[in-house]
Amino acid sequence: MDIPDSLMSVQQTLSVYQTLTTPIWVFDFDNMSVIWANEGALDLWQASSCEELASRNMSKGTSATVATHLLNIRQHLLKGSKFSDRWTLYPRGVPRHCFLEYRNIKLDDGRDGMLIECVGQDLHSDSETLRSTEALRHTSLMISLYSEDFSLLYCNPAAHSMLPKALTHLSDHIADPQDWDNIKTEITLSDQFLVEASVFTKAGRKRHKMHFQHSQDAVTGKKSILVSESDITLLHKGARDAHHQARTDSLTGFANRLYLKEKLAAIASNPQATAGIIYIDLDRFKNINDSLGHSVGDKLLIAVAHTINQCVSKDMTLVRLGGDEFLLLLESVNHYETLTKISQCIINRLDSPLSIDSSPLRVTPSIGICLYPSDADSPESLLQHADIAMYQSKAAGGNQYHIFTDQMLTEVKQRSQLEQQLALAIKQNQFVLHYQPRYAADGKTIAGAEALIRWQHPERGLLYPGSFIYMAEETRLINQLGDWVLREGARQAAQWHRQGMGIRVSVNLSARQFSSGNFVDNVQMILQDTGCPAHLLELELTESMLINDIPNVAKVLKRLHKLGVRTAIDDFGTGYSNLVYLQSFDIHCLKIDKAFVQSMDKPAILNMILSLGELLGMTIVAEGIETKEQLSWLQDNGCHELQGFYLAKPMTSEQLGKILVQSKLTRYPDPAIHHSGGITETEMI
Ligand code: C2E
Ligand code: CA
Ligand code: CA
């Protein structure tokens, strides 16, 4: 048989093999073809000639696993060693089970070929064994057999192609010591089990799903461990990505609430753990969303998140809780200093405007600080307490931080208790109105009375509005409460009027009440229901109620004016009255705030308000008169009406009723006259 040109250099060797009956052939790995074969090989391959055998395409029908296995063998050979293997050949489609030995052979063109020798054939295996051997060879499932002490006994081509080079012990395959410990424990406990483990492979670190099963080595009969494994790296990565995504805030890319929940649970489960949190809420962020739109709002939130993150080191986690609420989690912190430093850093950095769509926007944070476990003993209370501290910053005007204290918690509890009790009190009608007389300029004639609400608390006794009105306002219970006050005040005014001692009753309004759409209709209905003449009802507003939505305020005031109801501006001088609007509004009366009355050493403002009243034709009332001097000064300087403890304290309707009865009713207050006359009440002074 001719020796091809490519094998000239090994001509001598090959000619020795030429006539041997042991089949020997040269395989060109790159071209997947036989380039030389001896007589025995031609016989094995059922080939008529070397040329005919060379023309066969050996890559046809080769599975991916076999191809990789071949590649492995080749690499093995390149190192100079010999390799032997059991292999099934298919000469003309008929399976021949051969024991092959491989050696490297240099081709003339410099490439490496394989010299393959068939050292034996298995002619006696039963078909089942043969098929299972084939299946084992071709499957992509990695199958390996280990002795009881985890030494490698066998691996199929798929496993061979993946297991680390020169692996002798299973422990060299398992990458994570924890996984290895698990496997060793599990194998003593169960017959078979499944694990997912991080493993070393020829292709680097991978994630494998591994099935372990106790079995017997077919050769020695000794106990062994059969391992089948498959690569789930991609699947695992997908799951890990999904896990990560579920814990990431989609807007800012920082962690989210779920992440925080799990982190806090982990902290809580460790008795030694400490942590600090910084709870951040942006001040008046809603205004930005409302005025500039959500898209700008979103961009601003992203910019804020990155700004906050600039104050943070690697071991801290920034979480967006939702909306404009952020949180910084600092693990292993057990003192406030780090927390206050970071909080100050956040405040400082947010002090410079952020550029959003190339326009500068500034937001300020309200921050609450809390430590675990010294300030809170559970993840829930940790968040709650930080929130309470944050709220404290907000209530104090924002752009600051507060550290949680137990006192804050007590106050919050009291507030929530108050809220519950207040709702119940409205249902059970635990309120009463007291009346503080308002005197004409003579200081003797009662011109009217201001209705002041009192709560007859079943346990705490009589409560003044300062301790509950704010809560009613916050919880919107003020609508119901305010309605009741208005109706009760009008009812009382109507009753005194029917008894022939009509005095004007002034009722305080809350902003929410005044701005509700059906306010005037409601007033009208109350007047009808109670039979109160409109001019005997005065509504006390504050300046802050008049500065927003001016056109609507003007409309409401006009309608009230048309109804004949009087209006007064309460606590005048403390707000931001626009004098121009004041002139155009239908308002009858200004009540000078008691602060001005009580600081009479600086009478400039008093004088100004008095002349303003003269100028605008309004009744000027001074309230909070506590001394004879204050009274005299106001009387001397032309104040129209007078109210204060010096003249009379607020009293029950019965008490005032008695005074009204005792005093001789002379004439009704005339709504057309500013400083109306009325009944004289000398006993009051
Ligand atoms: P206000 O409208 O300024 O009412 C006058 C407050 O000053 C009353 O306190 C009254 O008792 C007190 N006062 C009267 N004369 C003097 C004085 O000479 N010296 C001092 N130091 N104080 C004097 P009160 O009853 O505790 O009411 C407090 C506030 O609660 C009221 O201030 C008013 O803003 C609000 N309020 C009272 N009743 C109602 C109501 O029915 N509805 C609403 N929305 N608010 C109410
Ligand atoms: Ca008032
Ligand atoms: Ca007042």
XYZ file of N, CA and C and ligand atoms in Angstrom, residues 450 452 508 540-542 569-572 591-594 623-624 643, ligand 3:
52
model
N -67.813 85.144 71.554
C -67.102 84.201 70.686
C -67.339 82.789 71.212
N -66.345 79.160 71.782
C -65.073 78.430 71.856
C -65.360 76.989 72.270
N -65.467 80.201 65.192
C -64.164 80.017 64.524
C -64.275 78.948 63.446
N -65.312 83.651 62.009
C -63.924 84.109 62.187
C -62.994 83.288 61.297
N -62.330 83.985 60.403
C -61.391 83.330 59.477
C -59.981 83.748 59.867
N -58.988 83.016 59.409
C -57.610 83.492 59.623
C -57.047 83.946 58.283
N -61.568 88.738 60.429
C -60.257 88.107 60.315
C -59.679 88.009 61.718
N -59.447 86.750 62.119
C -58.976 86.443 63.468
C -57.458 86.594 63.519
N -56.921 86.802 64.690
C -55.471 86.862 64.907
C -54.817 87.798 63.896
N -55.471 88.908 63.607
C -54.974 89.783 62.548
C -53.591 90.337 62.891
N -59.833 91.217 63.981
C -59.556 90.986 65.403
C -58.046 91.034 65.613
N -57.597 92.069 66.329
C -56.158 92.229 66.550
C -55.658 91.078 67.409
N -54.598 90.455 66.958
C -54.062 89.318 67.707
C -53.629 89.752 69.097
N -53.830 88.840 70.072
C -53.566 89.230 71.462
C -52.097 89.557 71.717
N -58.440 91.550 71.158
C -58.694 90.392 72.027
C -57.490 90.133 72.915
N -57.731 89.378 73.979
C -56.632 89.064 74.897
C -56.310 90.202 75.839
N -62.283 92.373 73.990
C -62.469 91.003 74.473
C -61.226 90.597 75.239
Ca -57.808 85.092 67.980
